[in-house]
Short mmCIF file of C-alpha atoms and ligand atoms in Angstrom, two decimals:
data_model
loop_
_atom_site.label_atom_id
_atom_site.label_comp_id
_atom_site.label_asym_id
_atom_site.label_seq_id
_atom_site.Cartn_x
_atom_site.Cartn_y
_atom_site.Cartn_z
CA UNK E 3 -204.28 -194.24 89.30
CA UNK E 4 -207.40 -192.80 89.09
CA UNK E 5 -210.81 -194.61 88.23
CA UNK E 6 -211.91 -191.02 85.61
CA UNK E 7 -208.52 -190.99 84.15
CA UNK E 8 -209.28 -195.21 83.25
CA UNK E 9 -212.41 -194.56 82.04
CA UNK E 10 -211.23 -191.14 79.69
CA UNK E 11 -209.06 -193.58 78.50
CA UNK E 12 -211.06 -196.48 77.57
CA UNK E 13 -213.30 -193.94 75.96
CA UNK E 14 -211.15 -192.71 73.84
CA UNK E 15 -209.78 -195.63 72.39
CA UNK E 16 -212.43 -198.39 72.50
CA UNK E 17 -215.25 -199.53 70.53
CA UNK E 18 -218.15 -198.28 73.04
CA UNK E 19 -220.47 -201.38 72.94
CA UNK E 20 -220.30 -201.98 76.33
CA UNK E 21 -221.97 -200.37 79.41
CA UNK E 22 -219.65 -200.53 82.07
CA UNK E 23 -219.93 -200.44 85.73
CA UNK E 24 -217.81 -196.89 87.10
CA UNK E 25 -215.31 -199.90 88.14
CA UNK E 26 -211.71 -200.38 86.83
CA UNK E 27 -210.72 -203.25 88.22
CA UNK E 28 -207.05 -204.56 89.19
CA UNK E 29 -206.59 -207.38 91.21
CA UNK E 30 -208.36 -210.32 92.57
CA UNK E 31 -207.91 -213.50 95.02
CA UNK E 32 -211.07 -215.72 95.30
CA UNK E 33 -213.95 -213.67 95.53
CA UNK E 34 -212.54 -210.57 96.25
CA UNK E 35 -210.85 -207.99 94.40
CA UNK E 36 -208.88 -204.10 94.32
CA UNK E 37 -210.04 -201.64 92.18
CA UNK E 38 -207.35 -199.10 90.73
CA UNK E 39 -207.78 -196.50 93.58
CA UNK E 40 -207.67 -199.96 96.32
CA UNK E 41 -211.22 -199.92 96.97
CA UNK E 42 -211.89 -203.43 97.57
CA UNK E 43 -215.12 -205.70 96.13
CA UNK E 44 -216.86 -208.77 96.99
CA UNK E 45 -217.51 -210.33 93.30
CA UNK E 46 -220.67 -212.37 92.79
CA UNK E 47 -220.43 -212.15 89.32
CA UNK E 48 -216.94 -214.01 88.73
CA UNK E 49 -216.43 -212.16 85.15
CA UNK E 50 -219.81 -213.74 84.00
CA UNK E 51 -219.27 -217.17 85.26
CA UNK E 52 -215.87 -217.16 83.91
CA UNK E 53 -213.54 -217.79 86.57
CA UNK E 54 -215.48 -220.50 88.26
CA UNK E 55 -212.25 -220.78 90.59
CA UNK E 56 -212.37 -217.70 91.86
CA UNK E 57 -209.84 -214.73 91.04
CA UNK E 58 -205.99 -216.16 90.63
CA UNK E 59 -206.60 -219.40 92.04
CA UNK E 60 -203.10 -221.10 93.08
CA UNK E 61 -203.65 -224.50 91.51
CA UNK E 62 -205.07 -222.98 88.44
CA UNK E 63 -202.16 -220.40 88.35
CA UNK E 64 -199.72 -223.23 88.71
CA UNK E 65 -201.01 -225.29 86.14
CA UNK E 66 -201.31 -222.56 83.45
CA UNK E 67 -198.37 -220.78 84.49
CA UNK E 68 -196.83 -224.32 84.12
CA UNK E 69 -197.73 -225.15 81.04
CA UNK E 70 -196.76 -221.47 80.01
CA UNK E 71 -193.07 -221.68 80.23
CA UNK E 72 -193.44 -225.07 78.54
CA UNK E 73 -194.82 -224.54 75.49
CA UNK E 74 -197.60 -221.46 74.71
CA UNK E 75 -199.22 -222.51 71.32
CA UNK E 76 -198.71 -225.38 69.12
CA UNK E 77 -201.53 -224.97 66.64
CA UNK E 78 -204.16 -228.01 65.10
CA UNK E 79 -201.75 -228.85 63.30
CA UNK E 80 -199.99 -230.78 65.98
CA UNK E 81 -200.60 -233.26 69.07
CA UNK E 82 -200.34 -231.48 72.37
CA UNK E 83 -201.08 -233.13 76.03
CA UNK E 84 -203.83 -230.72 77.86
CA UNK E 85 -205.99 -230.68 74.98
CA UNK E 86 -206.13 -234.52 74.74
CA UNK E 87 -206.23 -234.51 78.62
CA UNK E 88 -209.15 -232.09 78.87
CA UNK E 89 -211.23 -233.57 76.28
CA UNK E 90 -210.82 -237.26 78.31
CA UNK E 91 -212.22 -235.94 81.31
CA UNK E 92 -215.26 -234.16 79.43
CA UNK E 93 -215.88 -237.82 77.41
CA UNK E 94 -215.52 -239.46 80.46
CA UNK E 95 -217.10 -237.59 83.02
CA UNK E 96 -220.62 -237.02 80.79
CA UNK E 97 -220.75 -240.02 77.94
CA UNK E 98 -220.13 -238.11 75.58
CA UNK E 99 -217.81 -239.02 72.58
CA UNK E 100 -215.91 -236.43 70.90
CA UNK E 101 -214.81 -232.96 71.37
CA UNK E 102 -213.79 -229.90 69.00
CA UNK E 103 -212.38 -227.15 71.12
CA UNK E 104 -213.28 -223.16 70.14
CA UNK E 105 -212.35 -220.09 71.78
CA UNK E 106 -215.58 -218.87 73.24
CA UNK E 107 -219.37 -219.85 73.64
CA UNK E 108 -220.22 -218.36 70.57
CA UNK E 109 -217.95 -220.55 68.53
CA UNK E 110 -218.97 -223.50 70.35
CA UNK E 111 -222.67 -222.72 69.53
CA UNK E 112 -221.51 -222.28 65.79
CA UNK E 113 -219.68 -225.46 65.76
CA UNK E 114 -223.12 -227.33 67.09
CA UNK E 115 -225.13 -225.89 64.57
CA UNK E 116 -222.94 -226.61 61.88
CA UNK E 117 -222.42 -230.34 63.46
CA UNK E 118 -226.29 -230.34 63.60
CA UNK E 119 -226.94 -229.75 60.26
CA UNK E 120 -224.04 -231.54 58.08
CA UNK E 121 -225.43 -234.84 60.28
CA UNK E 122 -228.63 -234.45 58.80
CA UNK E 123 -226.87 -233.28 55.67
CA UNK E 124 -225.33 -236.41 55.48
CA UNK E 125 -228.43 -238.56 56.36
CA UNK E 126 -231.43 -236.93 54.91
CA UNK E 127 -230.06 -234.40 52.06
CA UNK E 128 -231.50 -230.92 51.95
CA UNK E 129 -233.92 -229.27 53.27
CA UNK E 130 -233.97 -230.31 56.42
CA UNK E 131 -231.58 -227.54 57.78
CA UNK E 132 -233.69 -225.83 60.12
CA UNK E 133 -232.21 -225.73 63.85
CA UNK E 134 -235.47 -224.49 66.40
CA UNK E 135 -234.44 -222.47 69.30
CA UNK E 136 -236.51 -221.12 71.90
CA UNK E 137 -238.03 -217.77 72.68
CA UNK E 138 -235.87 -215.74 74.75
CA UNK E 139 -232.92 -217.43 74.51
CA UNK E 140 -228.97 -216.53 74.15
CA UNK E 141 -226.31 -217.86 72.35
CA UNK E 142 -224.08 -215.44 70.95
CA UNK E 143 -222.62 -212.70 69.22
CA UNK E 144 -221.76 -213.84 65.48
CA UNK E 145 -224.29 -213.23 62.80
CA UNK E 146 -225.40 -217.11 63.29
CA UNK E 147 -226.16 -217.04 67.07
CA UNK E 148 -227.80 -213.87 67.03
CA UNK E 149 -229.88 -215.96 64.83
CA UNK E 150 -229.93 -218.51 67.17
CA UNK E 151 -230.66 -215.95 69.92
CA UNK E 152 -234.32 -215.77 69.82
CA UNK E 153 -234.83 -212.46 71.14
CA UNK E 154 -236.15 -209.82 68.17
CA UNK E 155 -233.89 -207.57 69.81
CA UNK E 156 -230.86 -208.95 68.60
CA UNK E 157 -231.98 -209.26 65.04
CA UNK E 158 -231.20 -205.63 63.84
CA UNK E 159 -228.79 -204.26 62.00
CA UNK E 160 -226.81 -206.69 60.64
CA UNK E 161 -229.68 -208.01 57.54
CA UNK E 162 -228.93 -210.31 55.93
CA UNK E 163 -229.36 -212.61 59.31
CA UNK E 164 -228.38 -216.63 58.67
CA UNK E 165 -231.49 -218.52 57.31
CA UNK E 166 -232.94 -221.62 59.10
CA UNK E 167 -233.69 -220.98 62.38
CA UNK E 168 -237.40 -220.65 64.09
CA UNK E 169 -238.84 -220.03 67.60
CA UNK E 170 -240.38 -222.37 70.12
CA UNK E 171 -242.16 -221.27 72.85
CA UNK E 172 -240.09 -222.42 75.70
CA UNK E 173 -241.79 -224.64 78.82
CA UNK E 174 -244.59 -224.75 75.98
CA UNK E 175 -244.94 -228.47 75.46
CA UNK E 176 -247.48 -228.79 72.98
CA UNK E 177 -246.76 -225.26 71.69
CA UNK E 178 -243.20 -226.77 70.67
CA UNK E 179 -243.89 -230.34 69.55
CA UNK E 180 -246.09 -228.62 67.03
CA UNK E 181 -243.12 -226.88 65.28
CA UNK E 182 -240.67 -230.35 65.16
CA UNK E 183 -241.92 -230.31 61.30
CA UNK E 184 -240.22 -232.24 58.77
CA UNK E 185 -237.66 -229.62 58.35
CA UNK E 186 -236.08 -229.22 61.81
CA UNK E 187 -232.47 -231.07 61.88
CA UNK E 188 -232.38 -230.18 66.05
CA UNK E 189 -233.58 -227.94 68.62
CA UNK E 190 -230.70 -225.74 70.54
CA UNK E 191 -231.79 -225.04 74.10
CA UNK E 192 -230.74 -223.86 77.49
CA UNK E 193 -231.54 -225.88 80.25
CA UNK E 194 -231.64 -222.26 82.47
CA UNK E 195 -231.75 -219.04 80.18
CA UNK E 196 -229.48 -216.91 81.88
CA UNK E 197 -229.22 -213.90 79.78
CA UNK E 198 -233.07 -214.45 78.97
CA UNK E 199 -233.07 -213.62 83.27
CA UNK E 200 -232.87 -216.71 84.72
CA UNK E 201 -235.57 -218.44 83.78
CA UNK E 202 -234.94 -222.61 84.16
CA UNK E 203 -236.76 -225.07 81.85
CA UNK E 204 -239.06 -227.36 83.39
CA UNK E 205 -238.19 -230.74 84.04
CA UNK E 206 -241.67 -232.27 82.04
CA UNK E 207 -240.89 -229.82 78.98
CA UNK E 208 -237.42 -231.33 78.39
CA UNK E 209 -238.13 -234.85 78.75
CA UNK E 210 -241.01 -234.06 76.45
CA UNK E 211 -239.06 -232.30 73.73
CA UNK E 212 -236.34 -234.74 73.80
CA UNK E 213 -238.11 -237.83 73.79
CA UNK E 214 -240.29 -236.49 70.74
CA UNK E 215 -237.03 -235.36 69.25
CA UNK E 216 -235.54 -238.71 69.54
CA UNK E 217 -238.55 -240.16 67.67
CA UNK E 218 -238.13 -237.88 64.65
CA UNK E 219 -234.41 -238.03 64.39
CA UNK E 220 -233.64 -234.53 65.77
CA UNK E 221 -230.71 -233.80 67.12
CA UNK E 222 -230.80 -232.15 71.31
CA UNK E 223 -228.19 -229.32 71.12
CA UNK E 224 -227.60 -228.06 74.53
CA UNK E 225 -225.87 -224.95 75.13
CA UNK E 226 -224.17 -224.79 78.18
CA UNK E 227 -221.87 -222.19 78.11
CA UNK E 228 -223.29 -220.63 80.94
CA UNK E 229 -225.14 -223.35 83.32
CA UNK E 230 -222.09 -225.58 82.34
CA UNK E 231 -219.15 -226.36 84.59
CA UNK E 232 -220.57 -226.95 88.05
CA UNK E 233 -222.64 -223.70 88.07
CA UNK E 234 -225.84 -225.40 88.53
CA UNK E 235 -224.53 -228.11 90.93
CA UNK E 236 -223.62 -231.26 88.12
CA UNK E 237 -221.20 -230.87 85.89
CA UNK E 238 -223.71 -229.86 83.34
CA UNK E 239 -227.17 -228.82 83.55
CA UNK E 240 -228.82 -231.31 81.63
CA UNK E 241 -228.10 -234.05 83.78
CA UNK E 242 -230.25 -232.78 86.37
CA UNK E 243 -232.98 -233.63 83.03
CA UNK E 244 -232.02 -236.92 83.13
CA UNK E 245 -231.55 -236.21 79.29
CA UNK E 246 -228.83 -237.61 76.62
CA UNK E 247 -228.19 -234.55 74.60
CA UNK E 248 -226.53 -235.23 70.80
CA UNK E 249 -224.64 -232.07 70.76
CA UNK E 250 -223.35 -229.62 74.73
CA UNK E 251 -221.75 -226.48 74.03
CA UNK E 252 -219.47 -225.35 76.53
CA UNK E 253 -217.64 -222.19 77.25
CA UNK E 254 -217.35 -219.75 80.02
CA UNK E 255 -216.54 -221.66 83.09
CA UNK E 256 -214.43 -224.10 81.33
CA UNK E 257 -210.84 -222.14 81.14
CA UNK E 258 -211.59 -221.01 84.76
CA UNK E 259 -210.83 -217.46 83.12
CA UNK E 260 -208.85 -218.02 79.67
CA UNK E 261 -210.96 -218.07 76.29
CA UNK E 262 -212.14 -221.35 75.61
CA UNK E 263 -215.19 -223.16 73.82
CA UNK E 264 -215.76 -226.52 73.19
CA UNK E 265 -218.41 -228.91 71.37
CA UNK E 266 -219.18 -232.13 73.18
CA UNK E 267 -220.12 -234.30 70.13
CA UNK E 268 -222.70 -237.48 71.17
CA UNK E 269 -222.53 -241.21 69.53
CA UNK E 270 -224.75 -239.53 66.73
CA UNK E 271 -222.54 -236.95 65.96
CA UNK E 272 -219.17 -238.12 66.89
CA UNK E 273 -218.34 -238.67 63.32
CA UNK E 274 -220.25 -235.75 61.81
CA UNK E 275 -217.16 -233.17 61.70
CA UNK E 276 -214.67 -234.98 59.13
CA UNK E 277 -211.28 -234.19 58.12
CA UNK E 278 -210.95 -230.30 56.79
CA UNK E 279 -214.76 -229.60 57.46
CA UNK E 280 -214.46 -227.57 60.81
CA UNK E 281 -211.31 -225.69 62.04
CA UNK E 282 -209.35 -223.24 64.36
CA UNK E 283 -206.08 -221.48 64.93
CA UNK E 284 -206.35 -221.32 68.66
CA UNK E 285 -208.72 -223.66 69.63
CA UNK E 286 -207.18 -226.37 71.96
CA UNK E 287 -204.28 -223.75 72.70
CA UNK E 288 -202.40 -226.23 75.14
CA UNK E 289 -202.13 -222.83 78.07
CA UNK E 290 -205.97 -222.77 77.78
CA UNK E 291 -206.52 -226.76 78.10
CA UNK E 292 -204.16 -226.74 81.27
CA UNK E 293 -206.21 -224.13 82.78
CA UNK E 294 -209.54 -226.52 81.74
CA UNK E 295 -207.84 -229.69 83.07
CA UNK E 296 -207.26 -227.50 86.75
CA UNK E 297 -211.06 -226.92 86.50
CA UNK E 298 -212.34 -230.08 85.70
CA UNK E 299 -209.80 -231.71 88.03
CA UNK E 300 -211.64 -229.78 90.95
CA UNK E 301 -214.94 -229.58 90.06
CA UNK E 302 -215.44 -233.57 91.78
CA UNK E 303 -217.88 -234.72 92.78
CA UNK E 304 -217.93 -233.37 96.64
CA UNK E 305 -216.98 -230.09 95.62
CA UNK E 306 -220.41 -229.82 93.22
CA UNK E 307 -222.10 -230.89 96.16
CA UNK E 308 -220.56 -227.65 97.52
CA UNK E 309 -222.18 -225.90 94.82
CA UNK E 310 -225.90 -227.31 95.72
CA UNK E 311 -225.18 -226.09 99.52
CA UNK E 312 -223.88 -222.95 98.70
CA UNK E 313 -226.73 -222.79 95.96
CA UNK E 314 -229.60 -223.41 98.48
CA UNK E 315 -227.96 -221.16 101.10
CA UNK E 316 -228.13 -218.27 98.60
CA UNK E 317 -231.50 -218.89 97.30
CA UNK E 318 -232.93 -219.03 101.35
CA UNK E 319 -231.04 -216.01 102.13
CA UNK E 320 -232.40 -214.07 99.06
CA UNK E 321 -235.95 -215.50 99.57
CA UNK E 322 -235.77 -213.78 102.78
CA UNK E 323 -234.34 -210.39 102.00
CA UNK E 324 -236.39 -207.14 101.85
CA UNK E 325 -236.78 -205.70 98.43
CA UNK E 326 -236.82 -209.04 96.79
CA UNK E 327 -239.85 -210.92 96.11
CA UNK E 328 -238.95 -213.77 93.54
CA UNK E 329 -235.54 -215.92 93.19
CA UNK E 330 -235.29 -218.09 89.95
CA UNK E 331 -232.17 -220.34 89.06
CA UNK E 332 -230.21 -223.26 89.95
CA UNK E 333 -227.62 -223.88 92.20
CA UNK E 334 -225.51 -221.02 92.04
CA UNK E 335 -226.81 -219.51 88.78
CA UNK E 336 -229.63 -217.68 90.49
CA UNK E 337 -232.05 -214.35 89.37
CA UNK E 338 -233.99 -212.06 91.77
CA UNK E 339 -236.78 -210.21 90.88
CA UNK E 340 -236.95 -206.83 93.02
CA UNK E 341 -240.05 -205.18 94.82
CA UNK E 342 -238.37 -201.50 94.91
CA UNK E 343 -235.92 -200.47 92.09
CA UNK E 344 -234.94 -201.40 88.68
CA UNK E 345 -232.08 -204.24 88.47
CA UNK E 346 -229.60 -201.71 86.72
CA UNK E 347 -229.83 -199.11 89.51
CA UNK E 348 -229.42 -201.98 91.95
CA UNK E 349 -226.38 -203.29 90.51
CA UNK E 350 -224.78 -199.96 89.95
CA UNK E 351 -225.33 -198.79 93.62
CA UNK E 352 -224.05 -202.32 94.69
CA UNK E 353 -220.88 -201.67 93.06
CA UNK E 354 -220.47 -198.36 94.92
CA UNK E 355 -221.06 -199.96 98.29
CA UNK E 356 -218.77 -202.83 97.34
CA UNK E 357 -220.83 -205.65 95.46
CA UNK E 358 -220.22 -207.02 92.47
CA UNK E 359 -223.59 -208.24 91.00
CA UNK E 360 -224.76 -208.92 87.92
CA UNK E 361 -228.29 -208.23 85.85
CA UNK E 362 -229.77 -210.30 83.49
CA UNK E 363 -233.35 -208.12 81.90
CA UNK E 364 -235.00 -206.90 84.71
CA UNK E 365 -233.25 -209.33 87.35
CA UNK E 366 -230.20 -209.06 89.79
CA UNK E 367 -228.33 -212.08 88.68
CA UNK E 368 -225.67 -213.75 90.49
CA UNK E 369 -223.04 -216.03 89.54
CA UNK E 370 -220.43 -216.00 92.05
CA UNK E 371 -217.31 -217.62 91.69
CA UNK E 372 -218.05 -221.20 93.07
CA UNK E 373 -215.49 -221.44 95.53
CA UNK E 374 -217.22 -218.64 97.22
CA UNK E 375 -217.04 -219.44 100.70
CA UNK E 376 -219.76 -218.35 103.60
CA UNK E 377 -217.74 -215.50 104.62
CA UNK E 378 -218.05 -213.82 101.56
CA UNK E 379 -221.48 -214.77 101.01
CA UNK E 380 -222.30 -213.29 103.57
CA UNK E 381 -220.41 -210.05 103.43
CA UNK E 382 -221.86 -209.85 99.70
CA UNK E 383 -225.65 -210.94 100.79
CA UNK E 384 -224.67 -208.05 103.89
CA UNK E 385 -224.04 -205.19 101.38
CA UNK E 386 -226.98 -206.09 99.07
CA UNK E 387 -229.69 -206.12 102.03
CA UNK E 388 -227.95 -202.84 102.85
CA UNK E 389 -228.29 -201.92 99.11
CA UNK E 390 -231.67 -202.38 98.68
CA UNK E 391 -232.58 -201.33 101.69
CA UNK E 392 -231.38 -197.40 100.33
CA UNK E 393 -234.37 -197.62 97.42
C1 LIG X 2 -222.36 -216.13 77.19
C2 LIG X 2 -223.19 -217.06 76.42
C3 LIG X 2 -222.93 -217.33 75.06
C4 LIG X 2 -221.86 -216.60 74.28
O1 LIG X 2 -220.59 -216.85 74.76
P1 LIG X 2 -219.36 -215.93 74.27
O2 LIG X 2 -218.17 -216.56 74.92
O3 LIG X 2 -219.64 -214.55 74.74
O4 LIG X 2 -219.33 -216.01 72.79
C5 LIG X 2 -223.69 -218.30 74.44
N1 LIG X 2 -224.66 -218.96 75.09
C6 LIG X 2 -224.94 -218.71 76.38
C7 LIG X 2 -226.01 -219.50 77.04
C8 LIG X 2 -224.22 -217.75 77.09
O5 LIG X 2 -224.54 -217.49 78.35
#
């Protein structure tokens, strides 16, 4: 098959939101995969932090395919094992109490803001609603998180946007204490904005926020639907902030490559979300929990100190590199700011030479599968230097 007759296809068929790398992919094992015509990649960008496994890992295979022939889809409306199973080793492993399982990151974020503000619904009444987010954040797609999303960029088009949400400036101390006013029910943050490129919070501002938040009865939401899972090197990010958030979002890495949210609720919140008040047809769809349980089984505690190694080999090889002058991120969720051409071209000539890479604004962003091994770091870090060296 031929990668123009794939993409005349696509065209004339799907919605075109999306600018797509000229790649039509087909096949994968760990961090490498076949295009359509054979041409083969190595993939730092692991379907946006998706399979954090790698392509068609066996023991996630095997315990998907498993659960597959046993039983595909049960609905809320019954018990089923992996979804029990999964949410135990997310209470356990992070304190934690509660979990309500979604389909994607978006949904999770929705879930914590509407957890968020029926707690202080509950408590407080009306009129304290209002859910702070920071400047240049991300955290979704529905008409709610592009609220959330506090980018100006994604609030067009779609009027009326949801009401209640406002802007901190983030690693702003002062310049966010200042807006915890005596309507704000939580602030919603990201301990490393990834789509925002990259950019981690400091340690000092998130202590800050959530101790003053603590004081004033605001909830913590943390969304970590990206930096989540082992990408940064702990299971989640936060914990590197030494910080007891009331509400985690989780998505991406979770299903190791099947569509799955979920909202970690804290001793706060764990009773916020009665009976009837929050639902979903698929969420907690037993194939997807198996496929979570297979993560979460492997993601111990050796194999996130993996992660950190692999992290901080990355970094120093990219810190070195000609053509890159700045590298952001944490563990293996990392941004580089280039010296000679735009991110974009970058990544697009990358892919030709046979690189999967990510951007995130005007940074290459990578976020490799992490079971990437040295080999294919280095084959990928290889083609990159080669890359940039071409602009
Ligand atoms: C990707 C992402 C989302 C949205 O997740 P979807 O699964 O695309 O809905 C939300 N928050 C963050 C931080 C993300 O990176």
């Amino acid at each position: 098959m031929s990668f123009e007759s794939v993409r005349d296809r696509e065209k004339s068929c799907l919605a075109q939101t999306y600018g797509r790398y000229q790649v039509a992919l087909d096949s994968g094992r760990g961090a490498r995969c076949v295009d359509v015509e054979g041409k083969k990649y190595v993939d730092f960008t692991s379907g946006i932090g998706v399979n954090a496994l790698g392509y068609c890992d066996e023991g996630w295979v095997q315990a998907v395919t498993g659960q597959l022939n046993k039983l595909q889809h049960a609905s809320n409306l019954f018990y089923t094992e992996p979804m029990i199973q999964a949410a135990q080793m997310l209470t356990s492993r992070t304190g934690m109490k509660r979990v309500f399982f979604a389909n994607s990151g978006a949904e999770a974020n929705e879930g914590a803001i509407k957890a968020a503000r029926k707690y202080s619904y509950d408590k407080y009444g009306q009129g304290r609603a209002t859910i702070l987010s920071l400047r240049n954040s991300f955290h979704g797609r529905t008409v709610t998180t592009l609220s959330a999303t506090g980018q100006d960029v994604f609030h067009n088009f779609f009027f009326p946007f949801t009401q209640g949400f406002a802007y901190a400036p983030a690693n702003d101390i002062q310049g966010t204490l200042d807006m915890l006013t005596s309507d704000v029910c939580a602030v919603m943050m990201e301990m490393v904005q990834g789509e925002g490129g990259v950019v981690p919070l400091n340690y000092d501002y998130v202590q800050a926020v959530a101790r003053a938040c603590a004081q004033k009865d605001i909830l913590v939401i943390v969304d970590e639907v990206q930096t989540g899972m082992g990408r940064t090197g702990t299971l989640f990010a936060y914990e590197q902030f030494d910080i007891a958030p009331d509400l985690v979002s989780s998505a991406k890495g979770l299903g190791g490559g099947l569509p799955i949210g979920a909202v970690l609720l804290g001793e706060k919140t764990q009773d916020t979300l009665g009976l009837g008040q929050h639902g979903t047809t698929f969420g907690g769809n037993p194939v997807v929990c198996a496929g979570a349980c297979e993560v979460l089984r492997r993601l111990d505690a050796p194999f996130l100190q993996g992660v950190c190694q692999m992290g901080a080999y990355l970094r120093a090889r990219l810190e070195e590199m000609p053509g890159i002058e700045q590298v952001t991120g944490l563990g293996m969720m990392l941004g580089a700011t280039l010296s000679k051409g735009d991110a974009k071209s970058v990544s697009a000539r990358c892919a030709q030479n046979g690189l999967l890479i990510l951007t995130a604004k005007e940074k290459l962003r990578l976020l490799p599968p992490l079971t990437l091994t040295r080999e294919d770091a280095d084959e990928g870090l290889e083609i990159l230097e080669k890359t940039l060296a071409s602009f």
